[in-house]
Amino acid sequence: MNKVLAVARWEYFEKVKSKAFLIGLLVTPILMIAMGVLPGFFASQEDEESRVVGVIDATGKLIAPFAERFQTRYLLNNGVPNYVVMPLAVGPNINLDAARSDAAMRVSRDEIEGFFVVTGSDSVVEYHSKVVGDFRIAYRIEETIKEILAQERVRTLGLAPGILEQLEVHLNVRTVKLSAEGEKEDAGFETVFISAYVFLMMLFLLIITSGQMLVRSVIEEKSNRIVEVLVSSCSPTELMAGKVLGLSALGLTQMAFWAVIGVALSAKFGVTFVALDQGLLLLLYFILGYLFYAAVFIGAGSPFNTEQEAQQITSYLVLFLVLPIVVAVPAMKNPDALWIQILSYVPLLTPTMMALRIPIQMPSVWEILSTVLVMLVSIYGAMIVAGRIFRIGILSTGKSPSLKELFRWIRTG
Amino acid sequence: MLDVVDLTKRFTTTLAVDGVSFRVGRGEIFGLLGPNGAGKTTTIRMILHILEPDGGTVTYEGLPFSEATRNMVGYLPEERGLYKKSRLLDTLLYFGELRGLSRNHARERAGAWLKRLDLHGQEQRRVEEFSKGNQQKVQFVASVMHDPPLVILDEPFSGLDPVNQLLFKDVFQELKQQGKAIIFSTHQMDQAERLSDSICLINKGRVVLGGPVRDVKKRYGKNTLHVEFDGDGAFMENLAGVHRALLYERSAELELTSDTAPRAIIEQINPRVDLRKVELLEPSLHSIFLQVVGGPAPHNGEGGQTR
């Protein structure tokens, strides 16, 4: 047991002191925050200069009301109109194709930001621009034209001019999440989505980085033959147990650090990501997942002699970890779906699936108990299998073993 | 101290070690010899319980392998590996703890050994900053700092400069005087000859020669002329009456056929080179090694290691 602790202590402190660990510790939360905040930040960024929008209007009637509304409604911060409307071709007799190509030239010469075409034949309005991803301008054009057309109809139908305002209904749906005790707490979709995502990503990153650290340390010891000294000093089981223990402590350190950052941030911005009971449950799945994957990584990595060879196998493991991120959106829409429940019992997926589900909707008690049980059994089994591969794998050099040989190692271990 | 009985190990198709037996006593330096691929390292790994033998037993002071006997052995592997990024003292403390030392005791022992090997004051340097020879010293300290009664060193001299080779030899003698059993493997016979009390020569997995060095050499009789000279000695291997010749730049070892008088050979050599020294001795271990393992055939061949 002392030797297990000696190995664990070594693995822990040598890794904690390494630059890679420090960088991972700091960079990950920065990345996560950046990923969460930056897209929204850039999307909501206001224009700083007026943009010129060209109009080709085959009806000849839309241009005037559009220009008036569009230039007065959307203003820059300094009060200048955000958009300048430039009529390019107006009237029923214009050649649409010629007008389009002429306008396209202007766009390519950067004279105008983009242009839209009202053909008049149906209710289609085309918007042409270099940046089709700029959905805000398209949305604004659409809104403005809709209003004009609606008022046009009000007039032709002979309705009262103020009728549109009266018809408009304002409705805000406030989502209230019911927790197990029946307490109500406000939880907007974004909060749930973000917190589920954050936990998933954290679990994912933690398992990947420490799994790879584990494989790297085994392969380093193999390639410089330190492993001979190690296994002549202690049993392979002790060595493996020490490594798993040391790296688990490392993972918990990392998590604790991130949790402190998370709590500090959420306190500052007044967002509560997760309640305490959820937090503890997540921590439990974190640890279970961590231990299980540690065994899997050791088993998958120790037969190989170079990191590249090992990575070919361990990158498949990454796929299992990514899967819950892929199914996150459908899972949020319907967290009770049978397939989600079934996936929760696949040991490779259990921790991440549960990390995904817990913030969305707390799974039932028996589901939690049974998945924890599944994980405990799987960890036990995985440790035994990994231990057998490890025992032989760490001493094997030369050619990587075939699958058949691996099974023989596991059987004879 | 160590009894190896009938040790056997088979790898899928080849018999790597085939019924190897020997014993090493306290205060004895034991040379495990053999050409590359003879099974030396496999034998060592079985003694260390890194590999499970297919047959045979290893006992330490009469005890079968157990967790307790692990700490009775110190091991310097052939391929030198250390954690490059780690600090010297941390590394030694770790290895010490793995061999059952308390942290404080490990610190004390590491300090004493580093002093003995002229590495004190460098405890906080990273392993990668040390020269190859010094890294080897560090590894040596790691293998002996827990004061094991049995020390196993796989090719301890490879990669050491002459000064450090001398230092290692002195340290070996000190360990011997402390009553430790030392096993070292090598394929450099001159080293083995100068250093070991007993040897065991392994070839193709089998023990082909063993026992105290003196006895082994006696068995081969005093029929070898050790000659030192100036001039071209290439003709010597073709002389009638020379069974086998090991030619070096300015010396030669001539094994005579049993019916040849040494004097007859000297008379043939004398006019053709400037003789500086002639001695009739037992063959060197190197010569015995080639004889047993199958070196150059009589009256033919390149004549061993030239230097």
XYZ file of C-alpha atoms in Angstrom:
720
model
C 0.000 0.000 0.000
C 2.887 2.333 0.786
C 4.215 1.741 -2.681
C 0.836 2.553 -4.224
C 0.919 5.846 -2.370
C 4.503 6.459 -3.438
C 3.530 5.982 -7.079
C 0.413 8.110 -6.671
C 2.358 10.875 -4.989
C 5.003 10.814 -7.718
C 2.480 10.878 -10.549
C 0.544 13.663 -8.870
C 3.375 16.012 -8.017
C 5.395 15.478 -11.180
C 2.318 16.309 -13.254
C 1.121 19.193 -11.095
C 4.535 20.805 -11.416
C 4.598 20.398 -15.186
C 3.957 23.344 -17.468
C 1.429 21.402 -19.516
C -0.787 20.981 -16.482
C -0.629 24.647 -15.534
C -1.454 25.710 -19.058
C -4.370 23.285 -19.263
C -5.616 24.481 -15.902
C -5.745 28.103 -16.978
C -6.414 27.876 -20.676
C -9.402 25.567 -20.456
C -11.649 27.883 -18.458
C -10.581 30.815 -20.603
C -11.490 28.846 -23.700
C -14.799 27.777 -22.231
C -15.706 31.327 -21.302
C -14.594 32.540 -24.692
C -16.656 29.897 -26.427
C -19.704 30.846 -24.380
C -19.411 34.597 -24.593
C -17.612 35.609 -27.758
C -20.078 34.489 -30.470
C -22.907 36.368 -28.765
C -20.664 39.331 -28.230
C -19.668 39.570 -31.849
C -23.177 38.931 -33.109
C -24.626 41.750 -31.056
C -21.861 44.135 -31.989
C -23.364 47.249 -33.580
C -22.138 48.647 -36.864
C -19.846 51.609 -36.596
C -20.427 53.138 -40.008
C -23.433 53.546 -42.253
C -23.861 50.881 -44.848
C -25.281 51.418 -48.286
C -28.046 49.064 -49.341
C -29.070 48.967 -52.958
C -32.679 48.383 -54.032
C -34.062 47.041 -57.289
C -37.799 47.525 -57.176
C -39.833 46.192 -60.096
C -43.091 47.293 -58.458
C -41.882 50.865 -58.198
C -44.055 51.380 -55.160
C -42.000 49.927 -52.372
C -38.878 52.004 -52.591
C -40.177 55.220 -51.114
C -41.822 53.899 -47.933
C -38.967 51.474 -47.476
C -36.266 54.109 -47.706
C -38.111 56.323 -45.282
C -38.643 53.638 -42.659
C -35.356 51.884 -43.050
C -33.265 55.022 -42.737
C -35.081 56.412 -39.751
C -35.658 53.298 -37.710
C -32.146 51.894 -37.535
C -29.647 54.383 -36.264
C -26.035 54.122 -35.273
C -24.968 55.039 -31.759
C -24.202 58.591 -32.869
C -27.670 59.073 -34.352
C -26.636 58.721 -37.972
C -28.791 56.253 -39.959
C -27.310 52.774 -39.952
C -28.307 52.208 -43.561
C -28.419 54.411 -46.591
C -30.920 53.193 -49.181
C -29.762 53.616 -52.773
C -32.326 53.045 -55.528
C -30.612 51.163 -58.338
C -33.456 50.396 -60.721
C -37.061 51.283 -60.067
C -40.217 50.846 -62.095
C -42.126 48.164 -63.963
C -40.103 48.478 -67.139
C -36.665 47.652 -65.883
C -34.611 44.710 -67.079
C -34.226 42.653 -63.916
C -31.275 40.590 -65.105
C -29.292 43.592 -66.272
C -30.094 45.409 -63.038
C -28.949 42.421 -61.007
C -25.616 42.083 -62.738
C -25.034 45.807 -62.556
C -25.777 45.761 -58.830
C -23.519 42.745 -58.336
C -20.684 44.756 -59.901
C -21.256 47.507 -57.384
C -21.135 45.008 -54.553
C -17.875 43.594 -55.817
C -16.458 47.127 -56.047
C -17.606 47.675 -52.443
C -19.787 50.595 -53.443
C -22.707 48.973 -51.717
C -22.950 46.476 -48.879
C -25.562 44.425 -50.698
C -28.822 44.862 -52.541
C -32.265 43.418 -52.506
C -34.637 42.786 -55.344
C -38.393 43.080 -55.213
C -39.644 41.325 -58.331
C -43.292 41.985 -57.603
C -44.431 38.717 -59.202
C -44.641 36.796 -55.941
C -43.871 37.565 -52.331
C -40.174 36.744 -52.721
C -37.594 39.348 -51.909
C -34.026 38.480 -52.800
C -31.145 39.776 -50.785
C -27.703 39.668 -52.402
C -24.576 40.279 -50.404
C -21.017 39.126 -50.045
C -21.778 38.171 -46.505
C -24.873 36.022 -46.568
C -24.255 35.078 -42.964
C -25.148 38.599 -41.909
C -28.623 37.575 -40.934
C -29.346 40.776 -39.048
C -29.567 42.964 -42.100
C -31.671 40.392 -43.933
C -33.966 40.178 -40.941
C -34.339 43.946 -40.767
C -35.158 44.210 -44.448
C -37.726 41.482 -44.095
C -39.366 43.142 -41.095
C -39.536 46.502 -42.771
C -41.011 45.184 -46.008
C -43.536 43.098 -44.088
C -44.766 46.186 -42.302
C -45.128 48.124 -45.492
C -47.026 45.342 -47.184
C -49.257 44.842 -44.154
C -50.189 48.510 -44.060
C -50.764 48.416 -47.791
C -53.285 45.617 -47.257
C -54.937 47.441 -44.374
C -55.468 50.317 -46.754
C -56.822 48.254 -49.639
C -59.162 46.356 -47.325
C -60.400 49.658 -45.963
C -59.567 48.905 -42.354
C -58.798 51.473 -39.709
C -55.131 52.627 -39.954
C -54.361 51.784 -36.295
C -55.623 48.249 -36.570
C -52.189 46.669 -36.875
C -51.015 47.945 -33.536
C -54.187 46.640 -31.969
C -53.744 43.237 -33.500
C -50.239 42.797 -32.210
C -50.038 40.445 -29.233
C -47.129 40.551 -26.833
C -46.434 37.276 -25.150
C -43.551 36.184 -23.000
C -43.322 32.531 -22.040
C -41.471 32.217 -18.786
C -39.985 28.773 -18.324
C -40.184 27.472 -14.801
C -38.283 24.321 -14.006
C -39.826 22.037 -11.397
C -37.264 20.351 -9.198
C -37.889 17.113 -7.308
C -39.151 18.870 -4.189
C -41.699 20.710 -6.269
C -39.922 23.986 -5.719
C -39.995 26.369 -8.563
C -36.904 27.943 -9.877
C -36.507 30.120 -12.863
C -34.374 28.471 -15.463
C -34.302 29.847 -18.912
C -33.481 27.514 -21.704
C -30.106 29.146 -22.187
C -29.050 28.569 -18.593
C -29.930 24.902 -18.718
C -28.354 24.481 -22.092
C -25.173 26.251 -21.127
C -24.760 24.505 -17.804
C -25.330 21.064 -19.331
C -22.884 21.929 -22.049
C -20.293 23.302 -19.674
C -20.379 20.161 -17.575
C -20.138 17.956 -20.601
C -17.207 19.856 -21.980
C -15.436 19.838 -18.636
C -15.876 16.126 -18.194
C -14.794 15.592 -21.761
C -11.664 17.712 -21.489
C -10.717 16.321 -18.123
C -10.996 12.709 -19.226
C -9.215 13.295 -22.505
C -6.317 15.213 -21.037
C -5.752 12.954 -18.082
C -6.318 9.810 -20.124
C -3.658 10.939 -22.510
C -1.381 11.874 -19.634
C -1.810 8.372 -18.290
C -0.990 6.767 -21.617
C 1.961 9.094 -22.093
C 3.446 8.277 -18.711
C 3.092 4.534 -19.309
C 4.665 4.768 -22.738
C 7.471 6.998 -21.523
C 8.336 4.488 -18.838
C 8.138 1.694 -21.360
C 10.334 3.347 -23.927
C 13.119 4.282 -21.525
C 12.740 1.001 -19.638
C 12.165 2.669 -16.283
C 9.308 0.250 -16.093
C 11.758 -2.575 -15.428
C 12.962 -0.849 -12.326
C 9.405 -0.083 -11.326
C 8.019 -3.580 -11.665
C 11.041 -5.060 -9.961
C 10.268 -2.724 -7.052
C 6.520 -3.139 -6.869
C 3.872 -5.279 -8.494
C 2.229 -4.116 -11.731
C -1.064 -3.952 -9.861
C 0.419 -1.564 -7.324
C 1.944 0.482 -10.113
C -1.336 0.765 -11.978
C -3.324 1.503 -8.843
C -0.852 4.234 -7.945
C -1.080 5.785 -11.371
C -4.883 5.780 -11.365
C -4.969 7.197 -7.858
C -2.417 9.911 -8.589
C -4.122 11.005 -11.775
C -7.548 10.957 -10.141
C -6.227 13.301 -7.503
C -4.873 15.420 -10.319
C -8.287 15.471 -12.008
C -10.001 16.464 -8.793
C -7.500 19.270 -8.281
C -8.241 20.545 -11.745
C -11.976 20.291 -11.201
C -11.811 22.035 -7.844
C -9.903 24.868 -9.461
C -12.425 25.178 -12.255
C -15.307 24.957 -9.810
C -13.906 27.891 -7.864
C -13.695 29.910 -11.053
C -17.222 28.823 -11.999
C -18.692 29.753 -8.633
C -16.902 33.085 -8.623
C -18.143 33.902 -12.109
C -21.694 32.841 -11.455
C -21.753 34.855 -8.243
C -20.514 37.896 -10.113
C -23.052 37.632 -12.895
C -25.849 36.340 -10.686
C -26.369 33.207 -12.693
C -26.840 29.943 -10.879
C -25.736 27.107 -13.046
C -26.539 24.266 -10.781
C -27.971 23.457 -7.375
C -25.904 21.799 -4.669
C -27.546 18.377 -4.883
C -27.015 18.375 -8.623
C -23.438 19.447 -8.104
C -22.689 16.542 -5.776
C -24.335 14.082 -8.112
C -22.344 15.452 -11.027
C -19.194 15.109 -8.968
C -20.049 11.464 -8.323
C -20.434 10.772 -12.045
C -17.280 12.734 -12.698
C -15.297 10.476 -10.407
C -16.905 7.291 -11.696
C -16.335 8.286 -15.290
C -12.817 9.327 -14.536
C -11.912 6.012 -12.924
C -13.580 4.002 -15.654
C -11.833 5.863 -18.431
C -8.534 5.688 -16.572
C -8.786 1.894 -16.700
C -9.833 1.964 -20.341
C -6.974 4.266 -21.300
C -4.438 2.119 -19.468
C -5.745 -1.016 -21.125
C -5.807 0.629 -24.527
C -2.469 2.394 -24.222
C -0.100 0.027 -22.442
C 0.422 -2.537 -25.230
C 1.937 0.121 -27.471
C 5.448 1.456 -27.657
C 4.928 4.887 -29.116
C 2.418 7.573 -28.430
C 1.394 7.634 -32.076
C 0.402 3.981 -32.068
C -1.507 4.418 -28.842
C -3.273 7.481 -30.152
C -4.794 5.532 -32.997
C -6.705 3.547 -30.420
C -7.359 6.220 -27.857
C -8.793 8.561 -30.465
C -11.685 6.117 -30.827
C -12.342 6.573 -27.148
C -12.629 10.276 -27.784
C -15.526 9.532 -30.119
C -17.459 7.967 -27.268
C -16.876 11.063 -25.234
C -18.009 13.340 -28.047
C -21.250 11.474 -28.689
C -23.225 13.039 -25.818
C -22.200 16.464 -27.046
C -23.682 15.574 -30.414
C -26.937 14.353 -28.936
C -27.161 17.234 -26.464
C -29.766 19.208 -28.375
C -32.264 16.390 -29.001
C -31.696 15.226 -25.440
C -32.659 18.628 -24.162
C -35.854 18.641 -26.126
C -36.844 15.264 -24.831
C -34.764 14.127 -21.868
C -37.135 11.225 -21.156
C -36.727 9.546 -24.526
C -36.136 5.826 -24.297
C -32.969 5.909 -26.380
C -31.449 8.435 -24.055
C -32.242 6.238 -21.102
C -30.720 3.252 -22.862
C -27.555 5.152 -23.785
C -27.223 6.095 -20.128
C -26.478 2.461 -19.342
C -23.576 2.113 -21.758
C -20.610 2.459 -19.384
C -18.541 4.446 -21.878
C -21.387 6.948 -22.108
C -22.984 6.828 -18.664
C -20.996 9.647 -17.032
C -21.389 12.065 -19.892
C -25.023 11.180 -20.571
C -25.866 11.681 -16.928
C -23.887 14.912 -16.806
C -26.001 16.024 -19.731
C -29.297 14.926 -18.220
C -28.926 16.094 -14.646
C -29.062 19.844 -15.323
C -31.932 19.376 -17.784
C -34.147 17.104 -15.795
C -33.127 15.135 -12.747
C -33.326 11.424 -13.599
C -35.317 9.248 -11.213
C -33.668 7.850 -8.112
C -33.707 4.277 -9.336
C -32.069 5.373 -12.577
C -29.323 7.100 -10.669
C -28.792 4.111 -8.401
C -28.768 1.629 -11.243
C -26.391 3.651 -13.422
C -24.039 4.130 -10.470
C -24.155 0.398 -9.904
C -23.448 -0.241 -13.574
C -20.489 2.106 -13.359
C -19.098 0.482 -10.220
C -19.301 -2.971 -11.768
C -17.789 -1.691 -15.005
C -14.955 0.039 -13.191
C -14.172 -3.154 -11.317
C -14.217 -5.211 -14.508
C -12.281 -2.639 -16.504
C -9.607 -2.415 -13.819
C -9.118 -6.184 -13.852
C -8.937 -6.389 -17.641
C -6.709 -3.311 -17.841
C -4.491 -4.707 -15.109
C -3.951 -7.892 -17.069
C -3.136 -6.056 -20.268
C -0.952 -3.633 -18.333
C 1.033 -6.382 -16.628
C 2.116 -7.889 -19.908
C 1.860 -4.770 -22.032
C 4.334 -2.693 -20.068
C 7.059 -5.247 -20.676
C 6.312 -5.987 -24.286
C 8.446 -4.230 -26.815
C 8.727 -4.411 -30.552
C 5.624 -5.159 -32.565
C 2.266 -4.121 -31.196
C 0.195 -7.137 -30.221
C -2.644 -8.343 -32.394
C -6.169 -8.392 -31.061
C -5.908 -12.139 -30.650
C -2.796 -11.786 -28.533
C -4.506 -9.140 -26.428
C -7.350 -11.522 -25.643
C -4.827 -14.154 -24.672
C -3.215 -11.673 -22.281
C -6.588 -10.946 -20.731
C -7.502 -14.626 -20.365
C -4.173 -15.775 -18.969
C -3.595 -12.783 -16.688
C 22.440 -15.422 -1.060
C 20.875 -16.177 -4.406
C 20.077 -19.636 -5.700
C 18.945 -20.050 -9.268
C 17.870 -23.573 -10.067
C 16.965 -24.903 -13.483
C 15.478 -21.633 -14.699
C 13.617 -21.978 -18.004
C 11.792 -19.474 -20.162
C 10.191 -20.059 -23.513
C 9.068 -17.279 -25.848
C 6.481 -18.437 -28.372
C 8.934 -20.392 -30.532
C 12.368 -20.034 -28.977
C 13.765 -21.391 -25.747
C 15.339 -18.199 -24.418
C 16.646 -19.671 -21.161
C 17.104 -23.405 -20.847
C 17.769 -24.878 -17.414
C 20.098 -22.200 -16.070
C 21.390 -22.804 -12.532
C 23.943 -20.935 -10.442
C 24.399 -19.589 -6.974
C 25.869 -16.350 -5.755
C 27.130 -15.938 -2.231
C 27.505 -12.887 -0.022
C 30.618 -10.878 -0.683
C 30.911 -12.310 -4.158
C 31.133 -10.528 -7.475
C 29.497 -12.703 -10.055
C 29.881 -12.180 -13.779
C 27.015 -13.257 -15.974
C 28.633 -13.593 -19.380
C 27.521 -14.454 -22.829
C 27.191 -13.072 -26.326
C 24.324 -10.777 -27.265
C 21.030 -12.623 -27.229
C 22.352 -15.458 -25.081
C 19.620 -15.045 -22.467
C 21.448 -12.945 -19.872
C 18.840 -10.238 -19.623
C 15.981 -12.737 -19.639
C 17.652 -14.598 -16.783
C 18.072 -11.351 -14.861
C 14.448 -10.426 -15.453
C 13.339 -13.752 -14.027
C 15.552 -13.287 -10.984
C 13.895 -9.899 -10.522
C 10.467 -11.418 -11.031
C 9.777 -9.061 -13.889
C 9.233 -12.160 -15.997
C 7.564 -15.295 -14.730
C 9.777 -18.339 -15.369
C 8.203 -21.302 -17.140
C 10.230 -23.631 -14.947
C 12.782 -23.563 -12.153
C 13.071 -21.597 -8.950
C 14.770 -18.507 -7.617
C 15.342 -18.139 -3.890
C 16.843 -15.250 -1.939
C 18.577 -16.366 1.257
C 16.486 -19.491 0.931
C 13.255 -17.523 0.618
C 10.972 -17.766 -2.400
C 9.953 -14.525 -4.096
C 7.614 -12.335 -2.063
C 6.854 -8.662 -1.603
C 9.513 -8.658 1.133
C 12.215 -10.142 -1.094
C 11.589 -7.383 -3.663
C 13.359 -4.936 -1.373
C 16.332 -7.285 -0.999
C 17.339 -6.646 -4.601
C 18.766 -3.618 -6.343
C 18.686 -3.406 -10.122
C 20.438 -1.326 -12.757
C 18.841 -2.145 -16.119
C 20.818 -2.273 -19.296
C 18.917 0.450 -21.058
C 19.318 3.589 -19.037
C 16.134 5.424 -18.400
C 15.190 8.143 -15.990
C 12.445 10.734 -15.857
C 14.138 13.461 -17.856
C 12.127 16.420 -16.641
C 12.262 15.519 -12.988
C 14.720 16.744 -10.423
C 17.519 14.526 -9.243
C 16.555 14.352 -5.588
C 12.845 13.813 -6.316
C 13.712 10.944 -8.607
C 15.916 9.277 -6.022
C 13.356 9.724 -3.267
C 10.739 8.086 -5.468
C 12.894 5.088 -6.294
C 13.913 4.802 -2.653
C 10.302 4.789 -1.522
C 9.456 2.166 -4.116
C 12.089 -0.034 -2.513
C 10.536 0.399 0.889
C 12.549 3.288 2.357
C 10.833 5.995 4.324
C 11.106 9.418 2.770
C 13.523 10.695 5.389
C 15.663 7.614 5.247
C 15.727 7.846 1.456
C 16.871 11.453 1.677
C 19.695 10.522 4.005
C 20.850 7.582 1.877
C 20.609 9.535 -1.362
C 22.728 12.280 0.141
C 25.453 9.857 1.202
C 25.576 8.140 -2.174
C 25.587 11.364 -4.170
C 28.550 12.461 -2.098
C 30.351 9.192 -2.783
C 29.808 9.591 -6.533
C 30.670 13.301 -6.666
C 27.156 14.446 -7.461
C 26.312 16.259 -4.248
C 25.092 19.815 -4.510
C 23.213 19.026 -7.715
C 20.083 17.613 -6.086
C 17.774 20.209 -7.574
C 18.979 19.939 -11.159
C 16.813 18.219 -13.696
C 17.901 14.795 -14.835
C 18.111 15.864 -18.480
C 20.809 18.413 -17.563
C 23.221 15.675 -16.530
C 25.713 14.015 -18.832
C 25.113 10.432 -19.854
C 27.754 9.111 -17.479
C 26.282 11.086 -14.607
C 22.797 9.867 -15.409
C 24.202 6.386 -15.149
C 25.571 7.224 -11.728
C 22.163 8.514 -10.709
C 20.615 5.263 -11.821
C 23.218 3.333 -9.945
C 22.411 5.263 -6.786
C 18.734 4.499 -7.361
C 19.529 0.805 -7.503
C 21.681 0.583 -4.373
C 20.423 3.319 -2.062
C 18.071 0.992 -0.172
C 21.091 -1.082 0.844
C 20.018 -4.366 -0.749
C 21.977 -7.557 -0.012
C 21.799 -8.451 -3.718
C 22.713 -5.987 -6.459
C 22.095 -6.854 -10.108
C 23.726 -4.682 -12.730
C 23.054 -5.244 -16.411
C 26.046 -4.052 -18.467
C 27.116 -1.524 -15.822
C 30.194 -0.289 -17.673
C 28.769 0.417 -21.090
C 28.914 4.097 -21.858
C 31.213 5.023 -18.982
C 34.480 6.875 -19.471
C 37.644 5.308 -17.954
C 37.539 7.570 -14.900
C 33.994 6.563 -14.072
C 34.711 2.918 -14.852
C 37.395 3.060 -12.205
C 35.013 4.745 -9.775
C 32.431 2.010 -10.371
C 34.995 -0.699 -9.829
C 35.979 0.856 -6.503
C 32.360 1.063 -5.477
C 31.901 -2.600 -6.430
C 34.753 -3.548 -4.149
C 33.212 -1.513 -1.336
C 29.897 -3.264 -1.791
C 31.685 -6.586 -1.839
C 33.438 -5.745 1.386
C 30.072 -4.922 2.923
C 29.103 -8.514 2.185
C 26.742 -7.843 -0.664
C 26.268 -10.201 -3.549
C 26.836 -8.486 -6.870
C 25.758 -9.891 -10.194
C 26.798 -8.043 -13.290
C 26.301 -8.991 -16.876
C 28.698 -8.093 -19.618
C 30.057 -9.284 -22.895
C 33.404 -7.608 -22.281
C 35.487 -10.513 -21.098
C 38.544 -8.569 -19.969
C 36.318 -6.636 -17.599
C 34.741 -9.793 -16.266
C 38.145 -11.377 -15.814
C 39.502 -8.495 -13.772
C 36.420 -8.008 -11.666
C 34.559 -11.170 -10.934
C 35.161 -13.901 -8.409
C 32.909 -16.321 -10.239
C 31.377 -16.409 -13.640
C 28.636 -18.108 -15.503
C 28.862 -18.196 -19.256
C 25.554 -18.529 -21.062
C 25.166 -19.300 -24.728
C 21.889 -19.899 -26.524
C 20.065 -20.059 -23.219
C 22.290 -22.704 -21.651
C 25.090 -22.517 -19.120
C 28.189 -23.595 -20.991
C 30.783 -22.725 -18.380
C 30.675 -21.732 -14.752
C 32.468 -21.507 -11.442
C 35.212 -19.456 -9.804
C 37.302 -17.668 -12.445
C 40.507 -19.336 -11.214
C 39.023 -22.824 -11.614
C 37.577 -22.078 -15.013
C 40.911 -20.928 -16.334
C 42.738 -23.838 -14.790
C 40.473 -26.185 -16.645
C 41.853 -24.828 -19.892
C 45.439 -25.436 -18.874
C 48.615 -23.454 -19.319
C 48.939 -23.826 -23.039
C 48.548 -20.278 -24.196
C 51.345 -17.958 -25.238
C 50.713 -14.299 -24.519
C 53.027 -12.378 -26.815
C 53.756 -8.652 -27.044
C 55.724 -7.391 -29.982
C 56.389 -4.668 -32.533
C 55.848 -5.470 -36.167
C 53.351 -7.304 -38.312
C 52.070 -10.386 -36.500
C 49.518 -11.487 -39.048
C 51.490 -14.623 -39.913
C 51.112 -16.011 -36.413
C 47.695 -17.480 -36.886
C 48.996 -19.631 -39.705
C 51.854 -21.171 -37.781
C 51.846 -24.929 -37.430
C 51.140 -25.837 -33.815
C 48.932 -22.802 -33.172
C 45.432 -24.062 -32.624
C 43.829 -20.681 -32.326
C 45.153 -17.150 -32.449
C 43.766 -13.897 -31.153
C 45.634 -11.091 -32.848
C 45.679 -7.530 -31.614
C 47.613 -4.537 -32.853
C 50.780 -5.294 -30.898
C 49.981 -8.372 -28.939
C 48.636 -11.832 -29.537
C 47.254 -14.763 -27.649
C 48.286 -18.052 -29.212
C 46.612 -21.220 -28.068
C 48.921 -24.120 -28.805
C 47.978 -27.609 -29.815
C 48.749 -30.122 -27.079
C 51.811 -31.607 -28.823
C 53.497 -28.273 -29.517
C 56.380 -27.017 -27.404
C 56.115 -23.293 -26.667
C 59.779 -22.922 -27.458
C 59.256 -24.067 -31.050
C 56.705 -21.337 -31.626
C 58.873 -18.666 -30.015
C 61.714 -19.637 -32.305
C 59.492 -19.165 -35.315
C 58.181 -15.812 -34.171
C 61.417 -14.280 -32.935
C 63.107 -13.573 -36.280
C 60.013 -11.983 -37.810
C 58.964 -9.421 -35.144
C 60.600 -7.541 -32.278
C 59.481 -9.499 -29.255
C 58.962 -7.466 -26.128
C 57.340 -10.010 -23.856
C 56.381 -13.654 -23.971
C 54.404 -15.431 -21.260
C 53.011 -18.912 -21.006
C 49.704 -18.583 -19.167
C 46.167 -19.805 -18.938
C 44.009 -18.513 -21.748
C 42.154 -15.269 -21.093
C 38.427 -15.429 -20.477
C 38.046 -13.823 -23.841
C 39.816 -16.691 -25.494
C 37.851 -19.253 -23.503
C 34.688 -17.445 -24.408
C 35.475 -17.652 -28.112
C 36.496 -21.263 -27.750
C 33.269 -22.226 -26.005
C 30.873 -20.028 -27.893
C 32.507 -20.741 -31.207
C 34.859 -18.006 -32.239
C 37.163 -18.103 -35.220
C 37.996 -21.601 -36.385
C 41.600 -22.832 -35.980
C 44.111 -21.441 -38.498
C 41.512 -19.198 -39.951
C 39.546 -16.081 -39.158
C 40.073 -12.528 -38.163
C 41.305 -13.098 -34.653
C 38.834 -11.656 -32.227
C 38.532 -8.104 -31.134
C 41.238 -5.895 -32.516
C 42.100 -2.701 -30.817
